[in-house]
Amino acid sequence: DQQVKQNSPSLSVQEGRISILNCDYTNSMFDYFLWYKKYPAEGPTFLISISSIKDKNEDGRFTVFLNKSAKHLSLHIVPSQPGDSAVYFCAAPSIIGANNLFFGTGTRLTVIP
Amino acid sequence: EADIYQTPRYLVIGTGKKITLECSQTMGHDKMYWYQQDPGMELHLIHYSYGVNSTEKGDLSSESTVSRIRTEHFPLTLESARPSHTSQYLCASSEPGYQETQYFGPGTRLLVL
């Protein structure tokens, strides 16, 4: 049973516009969320995180929003650039055991020049 | 930027061969992880370690084994490779603590013929 879900496998956006990537989770005990960016044939690169005590975290062009009541988070990229084209994964650490990350299946973002 | 390395990056090997995937990090992190990812799927934890001489199996059953003799080194071994082992293997590390961030290596793409 997947605890972190990304229901949009792909998203295309024009350069300069906003990209919004969505993520849902099922475990209300999750208290920390991360977004990773992955290029083909490379490992995931950490992008931005948010603690459940916040509803927004911003880092340059990247902003993550958390809606705990809806168990939903989103990553906004403004303005989108062609170099942002990659697969984006949201993740949440297990609250027991290894603290391994539960990942979504990813959303492939394509930014069109 | 994370200093975590994996070799080889790509490996094509025949059935029945023994292989070792190397993972090293220079950040002094105690916690290390091995994830497996098939195309279009989420990452699944197969092994983790809290530190030297500590190894545990993850959520996804795997025929591989790991060892942790030195803090910086966490190799994964398959005694007899099979086509079902074809996948991408990602190593990660983190500092122990609350709401930690995991940093990933570039991954090893394994193809077993």
Short mmCIF file of C-alpha atoms in Angstrom, two decimals:
data_model
loop_
_atom_site.label_atom_id
_atom_site.label_comp_id
_atom_site.label_asym_id
_atom_site.label_seq_id
_atom_site.Cartn_x
_atom_site.Cartn_y
_atom_site.Cartn_z
CA ASP A 1 0.00 0.00 0.00
CA GLN A 2 1.61 3.20 -1.19
CA GLN A 3 1.85 5.80 1.56
CA VAL A 4 3.03 8.63 -0.68
CA LYS A 5 1.34 9.17 -4.01
CA GLN A 6 1.98 11.31 -7.03
CA ASN A 7 -0.96 10.89 -9.34
CA SER A 8 0.36 12.91 -12.26
CA PRO A 9 3.09 11.00 -14.08
CA SER A 10 3.95 13.96 -16.29
CA LEU A 11 3.57 17.73 -16.58
CA SER A 12 4.53 20.13 -19.38
CA VAL A 13 4.94 23.84 -18.75
CA GLN A 14 6.11 26.79 -20.81
CA GLU A 15 9.36 28.43 -19.77
CA GLY A 16 8.73 31.32 -17.40
CA ARG A 17 5.40 29.99 -16.17
CA ILE A 18 4.64 28.30 -12.88
CA SER A 19 5.04 24.54 -12.42
CA ILE A 20 2.90 22.92 -9.74
CA LEU A 21 3.68 19.36 -8.73
CA ASN A 22 1.33 17.59 -6.37
CA CYS A 23 1.73 14.87 -3.79
CA ASP A 24 -0.70 13.12 -1.43
CA TYR A 25 0.03 10.97 1.58
CA THR A 26 -2.02 8.57 3.66
CA ASN A 27 -0.19 8.42 7.00
CA SER A 28 -1.22 11.33 9.21
CA MET A 29 1.78 10.61 11.45
CA PHE A 30 4.26 11.80 8.83
CA ASP A 31 5.87 14.99 10.14
CA TYR A 32 8.49 15.79 7.53
CA PHE A 33 8.40 15.85 3.78
CA LEU A 34 11.07 16.20 1.14
CA TRP A 35 11.19 16.86 -2.58
CA TYR A 36 13.90 15.35 -4.72
CA LYS A 37 14.79 16.03 -8.33
CA LYS A 38 16.17 13.26 -10.51
CA TYR A 39 17.82 13.44 -13.90
CA PRO A 40 18.10 10.30 -16.04
CA ALA A 41 20.89 7.95 -14.96
CA GLU A 42 21.57 9.99 -11.82
CA GLY A 43 20.55 9.64 -8.19
CA PRO A 44 17.89 11.86 -6.62
CA THR A 45 19.11 15.29 -5.55
CA PHE A 46 17.57 16.87 -2.48
CA LEU A 47 15.62 19.99 -3.38
CA ILE A 48 13.56 21.30 -0.48
CA SER A 49 11.82 20.02 2.64
CA ILE A 50 9.06 21.04 4.98
CA SER A 51 8.25 20.17 8.55
CA SER A 52 4.65 19.51 9.54
CA ILE A 53 4.76 22.48 11.91
CA LYS A 54 4.86 24.74 8.86
CA ASP A 55 2.52 25.14 5.94
CA LYS A 56 5.01 26.77 3.59
CA ASN A 57 8.74 26.72 2.95
CA GLU A 58 10.45 28.77 0.29
CA ASP A 59 13.90 28.52 -1.25
CA GLY A 60 14.52 30.75 -4.22
CA ARG A 61 12.28 29.69 -7.09
CA PHE A 62 11.01 26.67 -5.16
CA THR A 63 8.16 26.76 -2.64
CA VAL A 64 6.56 23.79 -0.95
CA PHE A 65 3.08 24.05 0.54
CA LEU A 66 1.67 21.61 3.07
CA ASN A 67 -2.03 21.08 3.77
CA LYS A 68 -2.15 18.67 6.68
CA SER A 69 -5.92 18.39 6.84
CA ALA A 70 -5.98 17.28 3.20
CA LYS A 71 -2.77 15.25 3.54
CA HIS A 72 -1.50 17.07 0.49
CA LEU A 73 1.64 18.91 -0.44
CA SER A 74 2.69 20.70 -3.56
CA LEU A 75 5.90 22.05 -5.04
CA HIS A 76 5.75 25.32 -6.95
CA ILE A 77 8.53 26.36 -9.29
CA VAL A 78 8.42 29.97 -10.43
CA PRO A 79 9.59 30.86 -12.99
CA SER A 80 10.12 27.48 -14.62
CA GLN A 81 13.33 27.03 -16.60
CA PRO A 82 14.31 24.37 -19.16
CA GLY A 83 16.94 23.09 -16.72
CA ASP A 84 14.14 22.20 -14.33
CA SER A 85 13.09 19.40 -16.68
CA ALA A 86 13.51 16.24 -14.61
CA VAL A 87 11.52 13.76 -12.56
CA TYR A 88 10.39 15.11 -9.20
CA PHE A 89 9.75 12.81 -6.25
CA CYS A 90 8.09 13.66 -2.99
CA ALA A 91 9.08 11.59 0.02
CA ALA A 92 8.36 11.19 3.71
CA PRO A 93 10.50 9.41 6.31
CA SER A 94 9.11 6.40 8.08
CA ILE A 95 8.31 7.32 11.67
CA ILE A 96 9.45 3.95 12.97
CA GLY A 97 12.34 1.67 12.30
CA ALA A 98 14.92 2.76 9.77
CA ASN A 99 13.55 6.22 9.01
CA ASN A 100 13.76 5.16 5.39
CA LEU A 101 12.02 7.36 2.91
CA PHE A 102 8.69 6.47 1.37
CA PHE A 103 8.73 7.83 -2.15
CA GLY A 104 6.01 8.64 -4.62
CA THR A 105 6.34 7.33 -8.17
CA GLY A 106 7.48 10.70 -9.45
CA THR A 107 6.24 13.36 -11.87
CA ARG A 108 8.21 14.04 -15.03
CA LEU A 109 8.35 17.80 -15.58
CA THR A 110 9.12 19.12 -19.03
CA VAL A 111 9.73 22.84 -19.36
CA ILE A 112 9.29 23.94 -22.94
CA PRO A 113 11.56 26.79 -24.10
CA GLU B 1 26.51 19.11 -2.36
CA ALA B 2 26.55 15.53 -1.11
CA ASP B 3 29.77 13.52 -1.34
CA ILE B 4 28.49 10.02 -1.92
CA TYR B 5 29.85 7.82 -4.65
CA GLN B 6 28.76 4.62 -6.31
CA THR B 7 30.63 2.31 -8.65
CA PRO B 8 30.14 0.99 -11.17
CA ARG B 9 27.60 3.34 -12.69
CA TYR B 10 26.51 0.71 -15.20
CA LEU B 11 27.00 -3.04 -15.13
CA VAL B 12 25.96 -5.71 -17.62
CA ILE B 13 26.63 -9.21 -16.37
CA GLY B 14 25.62 -12.79 -17.03
CA THR B 15 23.40 -14.95 -14.86
CA GLY B 16 25.13 -16.68 -11.98
CA LYS B 17 27.94 -14.17 -11.54
CA LYS B 18 28.81 -12.69 -8.18
CA ILE B 19 28.77 -8.90 -8.11
CA THR B 20 29.51 -6.19 -5.58
CA LEU B 21 28.14 -2.68 -5.88
CA GLU B 22 30.27 -0.13 -4.10
CA CYS B 23 29.04 2.86 -2.11
CA SER B 24 31.22 5.33 -0.27
CA GLN B 25 30.54 8.64 1.45
CA THR B 26 32.95 11.19 2.82
CA MET B 27 30.52 13.06 5.04
CA GLY B 28 31.03 10.87 8.10
CA HIS B 29 27.36 9.92 8.15
CA ASP B 30 26.44 7.05 10.42
CA LYS B 31 23.26 6.03 8.64
CA MET B 32 23.40 4.51 5.18
CA TYR B 33 20.76 2.97 2.95
CA TRP B 34 20.35 0.93 -0.19
CA TYR B 35 17.25 1.49 -2.31
CA GLN B 36 16.11 -0.33 -5.43
CA GLN B 37 14.14 1.37 -8.17
CA ASP B 38 12.53 -0.13 -11.24
CA PRO B 39 11.59 2.18 -14.15
CA GLY B 40 8.49 4.23 -13.40
CA MET B 41 8.24 2.91 -9.88
CA GLU B 42 8.98 4.33 -6.46
CA LEU B 43 12.20 3.62 -4.60
CA HIS B 44 12.09 0.73 -2.15
CA LEU B 45 14.44 0.25 0.78
CA ILE B 46 16.34 -3.05 0.67
CA HIS B 47 19.05 -2.56 3.33
CA TYR B 48 20.11 -0.01 5.92
CA SER B 49 22.78 0.51 8.54
CA TYR B 50 22.92 2.66 11.65
CA GLY B 51 26.70 2.49 11.79
CA VAL B 52 29.71 0.17 11.77
CA ASN B 53 28.76 -3.50 12.20
CA SER B 54 25.06 -2.66 11.97
CA THR B 55 23.01 -3.94 9.02
CA GLU B 56 19.29 -4.52 8.67
CA LYS B 57 16.95 -5.62 5.91
CA GLY B 58 14.52 -3.10 4.52
CA ASP B 59 10.92 -3.24 3.43
CA LEU B 60 11.55 -4.91 0.09
CA SER B 61 12.85 -8.44 0.22
CA SER B 62 16.17 -8.78 -1.54
CA GLU B 63 18.59 -11.62 -2.14
CA SER B 64 21.49 -9.22 -1.78
CA THR B 65 23.64 -8.82 1.32
CA VAL B 66 25.50 -5.82 2.73
CA SER B 67 28.34 -5.16 5.11
CA ARG B 68 29.46 -2.12 7.12
CA ILE B 69 33.03 -2.55 8.30
CA ARG B 70 33.92 1.13 7.92
CA THR B 71 31.73 4.18 8.44
CA GLU B 72 32.32 5.47 4.92
CA HIS B 73 31.80 2.21 3.04
CA PHE B 74 28.56 0.22 2.50
CA PRO B 75 28.91 -2.35 -0.29
CA LEU B 76 26.08 -4.51 -1.59
CA THR B 77 26.73 -8.03 -2.87
CA LEU B 78 24.74 -10.42 -5.02
CA GLU B 79 26.20 -13.93 -4.76
CA SER B 80 24.51 -15.18 -7.92
CA ALA B 81 22.97 -12.59 -10.20
CA ARG B 82 19.69 -13.34 -11.98
CA PRO B 83 17.68 -11.41 -14.59
CA SER B 84 15.15 -10.53 -11.85
CA HIS B 85 17.93 -8.48 -10.19
CA THR B 86 17.98 -6.08 -13.15
CA SER B 87 17.22 -2.68 -11.66
CA GLN B 88 18.72 0.59 -10.50
CA TYR B 89 20.40 0.49 -7.07
CA LEU B 90 20.71 3.74 -5.14
CA CYS B 91 22.82 4.30 -2.05
CA ALA B 92 22.06 7.08 0.41
CA SER B 93 23.37 8.38 3.70
CA SER B 94 22.21 10.72 6.43
CA GLU B 95 23.18 12.05 9.80
CA PRO B 96 21.16 10.53 12.62
CA GLY B 97 18.62 12.87 14.06
CA TYR B 98 15.15 14.24 13.82
CA GLN B 99 13.86 15.14 10.38
CA GLU B 100 17.10 14.21 8.69
CA THR B 101 17.76 14.59 5.00
CA GLN B 102 19.06 11.65 3.00
CA TYR B 103 21.64 12.29 0.31
CA PHE B 104 21.88 9.95 -2.64
CA GLY B 105 24.68 8.68 -4.81
CA PRO B 106 24.39 8.59 -8.60
CA GLY B 107 23.15 4.99 -8.65
CA THR B 108 24.20 1.77 -10.36
CA ARG B 109 22.16 0.49 -13.27
CA LEU B 110 22.42 -3.29 -13.29
CA LEU B 111 21.43 -5.49 -16.22
CA VAL B 112 21.62 -9.23 -15.74
CA LEU B 113 21.38 -11.23 -18.95
#
